[in-house]
Amino acid sequence: MVKAIEKTGIAVVQMANLVPVATSVGANKIVPSISIPYPLGDPATPFEEQWKLRYHRVGVALDALSTEVTEQTVFSVKI
Amino acid sequence: MKKIVHYINQFFAGVGGEEQADYKPELHTEILGPSLALNKALEDAEVTHTLVCGDGYFGSNEEAATQELLGMLEGLEFDLFVAGPTFRAGRYGFAAGSICKSVKEKFGVPVLTSMNDENPGVNMYKKDMYIFKGGKSATKMRSDIKVIASAANKILKGEKLGSAESENFYPRGIRLQVIDKNMKPASTRVVEMLLKKLSGKEFETELPIPKNDRVDIAPAIKDLSKAKIALVTTGGIVPIDNPDKIQSASATRWGMYDISSNDDLLEGIYKTIHAGFDPYGADTDPDRIVPLDVLRAYEKEGKIDSIDSHFYSTVGTGTTEGEAYRMGSEIAVVLKDHNVDAVILTST
């Protein structure tokens, strides 16, 4: 899916928990998420904490979209 | 008698489905599920232990899970390690391939597993081990186990496995040298092949070139503050009545949903229909999968110009790469039409 979109020239970043799978399938820009059932906010943590994590990781994804890369890149996250 | 340890996931161990995917590693001396069938098909060998781990747990904690699993194997005597069969289950295939690779490195025993050709684990691990070509789903359990058992029998007897083609495993990229007195010399074979090619007949190459299916990296967005961003997901988030009847697994349909007046995806209005994980986290706050709330914040701050009027959704479990590609291409047409500059795609 990522590849079909990227092929048309639209910049795309994949947020995925199984980074090795995303890499193997061929996503060029990857930002890790925290789990499969709740990629961007652990329901067991306070709402503010989830929001902070989601805000941070989506921010990394946006920055990834504006970063020129020459090879598959996994962008690092702080929280 | 030779000894085998068998790795399976929480589902085949009978622990439970997705709600148990975070099940931590366990070693059983009483063998379970597919281990019984494997044990039955062995000749001069037995399965002594079943090793169980939840696919979600392994996927989200690969390093810790591997250490725990390897720790359990320490001190055990075994001659061969089997994982799966994993069919088309992506996370199971990933776990099976990863643990087989670690076991092979640490204990130096042969490792065997089985996956369907659409399992992403194949491309990740086929160079590291024997991965036999398996069925799409557990209905092929019996025949897939048989293939693994017959290879295990051969290896444990000290026999060598034949070529990838004859033994039905994915080529590992290793050249198998055989002396065949009946084979024509290469010079004759190549001329025959050329003549066939020239006359438009079918011919079979002896050196298939693996196809490269990478796509070129799209140019980066020069100025985010002028960009329109779209959200796409394979996590199955849809309006609560699932108006497009997107399938919960092996999806062939996708949907686009108007969010031009939403700041947030609310519980009870949106939900997930994805059958591949426990829906609790997604249903109670769909922004955990389609992060509209924080993207709106970035829009207000001016980090991005705007968000597309719609988000796009399908289900990514059991979905073939072919179908995914087709749906991706169809979505891309709409994205172009909406003048979208960039996409955040969330997968589960």
JSON list of N, CA, C and O in Angstrom, two decimals, chain B residues 165-183:
[
{"chain": "B", "resi": 165, "resn": "GLU", "atom": "N", "xyz": [13.63, -26.60, -5.07]},
{"chain": "B", "resi": 165, "resn": "GLU", "atom": "CA", "xyz": [12.48, -26.99, -5.88]},
{"chain": "B", "resi": 165, "resn": "GLU", "atom": "C", "xyz": [11.99, -28.38, -5.50]},
{"chain": "B", "resi": 165, "resn": "GLU", "atom": "O", "xyz": [10.78, -28.59, -5.32]},
{"chain": "B", "resi": 166, "resn": "SER", "atom": "N", "xyz": [12.92, -29.33, -5.35]},
{"chain": "B", "resi": 166, "resn": "SER", "atom": "CA", "xyz": [12.48, -30.70, -5.08]},
{"chain": "B", "resi": 166, "resn": "SER", "atom": "C", "xyz": [11.98, -30.87, -3.65]},
{"chain": "B", "resi": 166, "resn": "SER", "atom": "O", "xyz": [11.12, -31.69, -3.39]},
{"chain": "B", "resi": 167, "resn": "GLU", "atom": "N", "xyz": [12.48, -30.07, -2.72]},
{"chain": "B", "resi": 167, "resn": "GLU", "atom": "CA", "xyz": [12.05, -30.22, -1.33]},
{"chain": "B", "resi": 167, "resn": "GLU", "atom": "C", "xyz": [10.94, -29.24, -0.95]},
{"chain": "B", "resi": 167, "resn": "GLU", "atom": "O", "xyz": [10.42, -29.27, 0.15]},
{"chain": "B", "resi": 168, "resn": "ASN", "atom": "N", "xyz": [10.63, -28.31, -1.88]},
{"chain": "B", "resi": 168, "resn": "ASN", "atom": "CA", "xyz": [9.54, -27.35, -1.65]},
{"chain": "B", "resi": 168, "resn": "ASN", "atom": "C", "xyz": [9.82, -26.33, -0.55]},
{"chain": "B", "resi": 168, "resn": "ASN", "atom": "O", "xyz": [8.94, -26.00, 0.23]},
{"chain": "B", "resi": 169, "resn": "PHE", "atom": "N", "xyz": [11.06, -25.84, -0.49]},
{"chain": "B", "resi": 169, "resn": "PHE", "atom": "CA", "xyz": [11.32, -24.70, 0.39]},
{"chain": "B", "resi": 169, "resn": "PHE", "atom": "C", "xyz": [11.71, -23.48, -0.44]},
{"chain": "B", "resi": 169, "resn": "PHE", "atom": "O", "xyz": [11.99, -23.61, -1.64]},
{"chain": "B", "resi": 170, "resn": "TYR", "atom": "N", "xyz": [11.69, -22.30, 0.17]},
{"chain": "B", "resi": 170, "resn": "TYR", "atom": "CA", "xyz": [12.04, -21.08, -0.56]},
{"chain": "B", "resi": 170, "resn": "TYR", "atom": "C", "xyz": [13.54, -21.05, -0.78]},
{"chain": "B", "resi": 170, "resn": "TYR", "atom": "O", "xyz": [14.31, -21.29, 0.17]},
{"chain": "B", "resi": 171, "resn": "PRO", "atom": "N", "xyz": [14.00, -20.77, -1.99]},
{"chain": "B", "resi": 171, "resn": "PRO", "atom": "CA", "xyz": [15.43, -20.77, -2.27]},
{"chain": "B", "resi": 171, "resn": "PRO", "atom": "C", "xyz": [16.18, -19.86, -1.30]},
{"chain": "B", "resi": 171, "resn": "PRO", "atom": "O", "xyz": [15.74, -18.76, -1.01]},
{"chain": "B", "resi": 172, "resn": "ARG", "atom": "N", "xyz": [17.29, -20.39, -0.79]},
{"chain": "B", "resi": 172, "resn": "ARG", "atom": "CA", "xyz": [18.05, -19.62, 0.19]},
{"chain": "B", "resi": 172, "resn": "ARG", "atom": "C", "xyz": [19.16, -18.81, -0.45]},
{"chain": "B", "resi": 172, "resn": "ARG", "atom": "O", "xyz": [19.94, -18.16, 0.24]},
{"chain": "B", "resi": 173, "resn": "GLY", "atom": "N", "xyz": [19.28, -18.92, -1.76]},
{"chain": "B", "resi": 173, "resn": "GLY", "atom": "CA", "xyz": [20.36, -18.20, -2.42]},
{"chain": "B", "resi": 173, "resn": "GLY", "atom": "C", "xyz": [21.67, -18.95, -2.32]},
{"chain": "B", "resi": 173, "resn": "GLY", "atom": "O", "xyz": [22.75, -18.37, -2.43]},
{"chain": "B", "resi": 174, "resn": "ILE", "atom": "N", "xyz": [21.59, -20.28, -2.07]},
{"chain": "B", "resi": 174, "resn": "ILE", "atom": "CA", "xyz": [22.80, -21.08, -1.97]},
{"chain": "B", "resi": 174, "resn": "ILE", "atom": "C", "xyz": [22.80, -22.03, -3.18]},
{"chain": "B", "resi": 174, "resn": "ILE", "atom": "O", "xyz": [21.78, -22.65, -3.49]},
{"chain": "B", "resi": 175, "resn": "ARG", "atom": "N", "xyz": [23.93, -22.09, -3.87]},
{"chain": "B", "resi": 175, "resn": "ARG", "atom": "CA", "xyz": [23.98, -22.95, -5.04]},
{"chain": "B", "resi": 175, "resn": "ARG", "atom": "C", "xyz": [24.27, -24.39, -4.62]},
{"chain": "B", "resi": 175, "resn": "ARG", "atom": "O", "xyz": [25.20, -24.66, -3.88]},
{"chain": "B", "resi": 176, "resn": "LEU", "atom": "N", "xyz": [23.41, -25.30, -5.08]},
{"chain": "B", "resi": 176, "resn": "LEU", "atom": "CA", "xyz": [23.58, -26.72, -4.76]},
{"chain": "B", "resi": 176, "resn": "LEU", "atom": "C", "xyz": [24.31, -27.39, -5.91]},
{"chain": "B", "resi": 176, "resn": "LEU", "atom": "O", "xyz": [23.84, -27.40, -7.04]},
{"chain": "B", "resi": 177, "resn": "GLN", "atom": "N", "xyz": [25.48, -27.93, -5.62]},
{"chain": "B", "resi": 177, "resn": "GLN", "atom": "CA", "xyz": [26.27, -28.57, -6.68]},
{"chain": "B", "resi": 177, "resn": "GLN", "atom": "C", "xyz": [25.88, -30.03, -6.81]},
{"chain": "B", "resi": 177, "resn": "GLN", "atom": "O", "xyz": [25.88, -30.76, -5.82]},
{"chain": "B", "resi": 178, "resn": "VAL", "atom": "N", "xyz": [25.52, -30.46, -8.00]},
{"chain": "B", "resi": 178, "resn": "VAL", "atom": "CA", "xyz": [25.24, -31.87, -8.21]},
{"chain": "B", "resi": 178, "resn": "VAL", "atom": "C", "xyz": [25.98, -32.34, -9.46]},
{"chain": "B", "resi": 178, "resn": "VAL", "atom": "O", "xyz": [26.21, -31.56, -10.39]},
{"chain": "B", "resi": 179, "resn": "ILE", "atom": "N", "xyz": [26.38, -33.61, -9.44]},
{"chain": "B", "resi": 179, "resn": "ILE", "atom": "CA", "xyz": [27.00, -34.16, -10.64]},
{"chain": "B", "resi": 179, "resn": "ILE", "atom": "C", "xyz": [25.94, -35.01, -11.34]},
{"chain": "B", "resi": 179, "resn": "ILE", "atom": "O", "xyz": [25.39, -35.94, -10.76]},
{"chain": "B", "resi": 180, "resn": "ASP", "atom": "N", "xyz": [25.58, -34.62, -12.53]},
{"chain": "B", "resi": 180, "resn": "ASP", "atom": "CA", "xyz": [24.56, -35.32, -13.27]},
{"chain": "B", "resi": 180, "resn": "ASP", "atom": "C", "xyz": [25.17, -35.75, -14.61]},
{"chain": "B", "resi": 180, "resn": "ASP", "atom": "O", "xyz": [25.39, -34.92, -15.49]},
{"chain": "B", "resi": 181, "resn": "LYS", "atom": "N", "xyz": [25.43, -37.04, -14.72]},
{"chain": "B", "resi": 181, "resn": "LYS", "atom": "CA", "xyz": [26.11, -37.54, -15.93]},
{"chain": "B", "resi": 181, "resn": "LYS", "atom": "C", "xyz": [25.26, -37.39, -17.18]},
{"chain": "B", "resi": 181, "resn": "LYS", "atom": "O", "xyz": [25.75, -37.36, -18.29]},
{"chain": "B", "resi": 182, "resn": "ASN", "atom": "N", "xyz": [23.94, -37.33, -16.96]},
{"chain": "B", "resi": 182, "resn": "ASN", "atom": "CA", "xyz": [23.05, -37.25, -18.13]},
{"chain": "B", "resi": 182, "resn": "ASN", "atom": "C", "xyz": [22.83, -35.82, -18.60]},
{"chain": "B", "resi": 182, "resn": "ASN", "atom": "O", "xyz": [22.19, -35.59, -19.63]},
{"chain": "B", "resi": 183, "resn": "MET", "atom": "N", "xyz": [23.36, -34.89, -17.85]},
{"chain": "B", "resi": 183, "resn": "MET", "atom": "CA", "xyz": [23.10, -33.50, -18.19]},
{"chain": "B", "resi": 183, "resn": "MET", "atom": "C", "xyz": [23.96, -33.07, -19.37]},
{"chain": "B", "resi": 183, "resn": "MET", "atom": "O", "xyz": [25.13, -33.41, -19.46]}
]
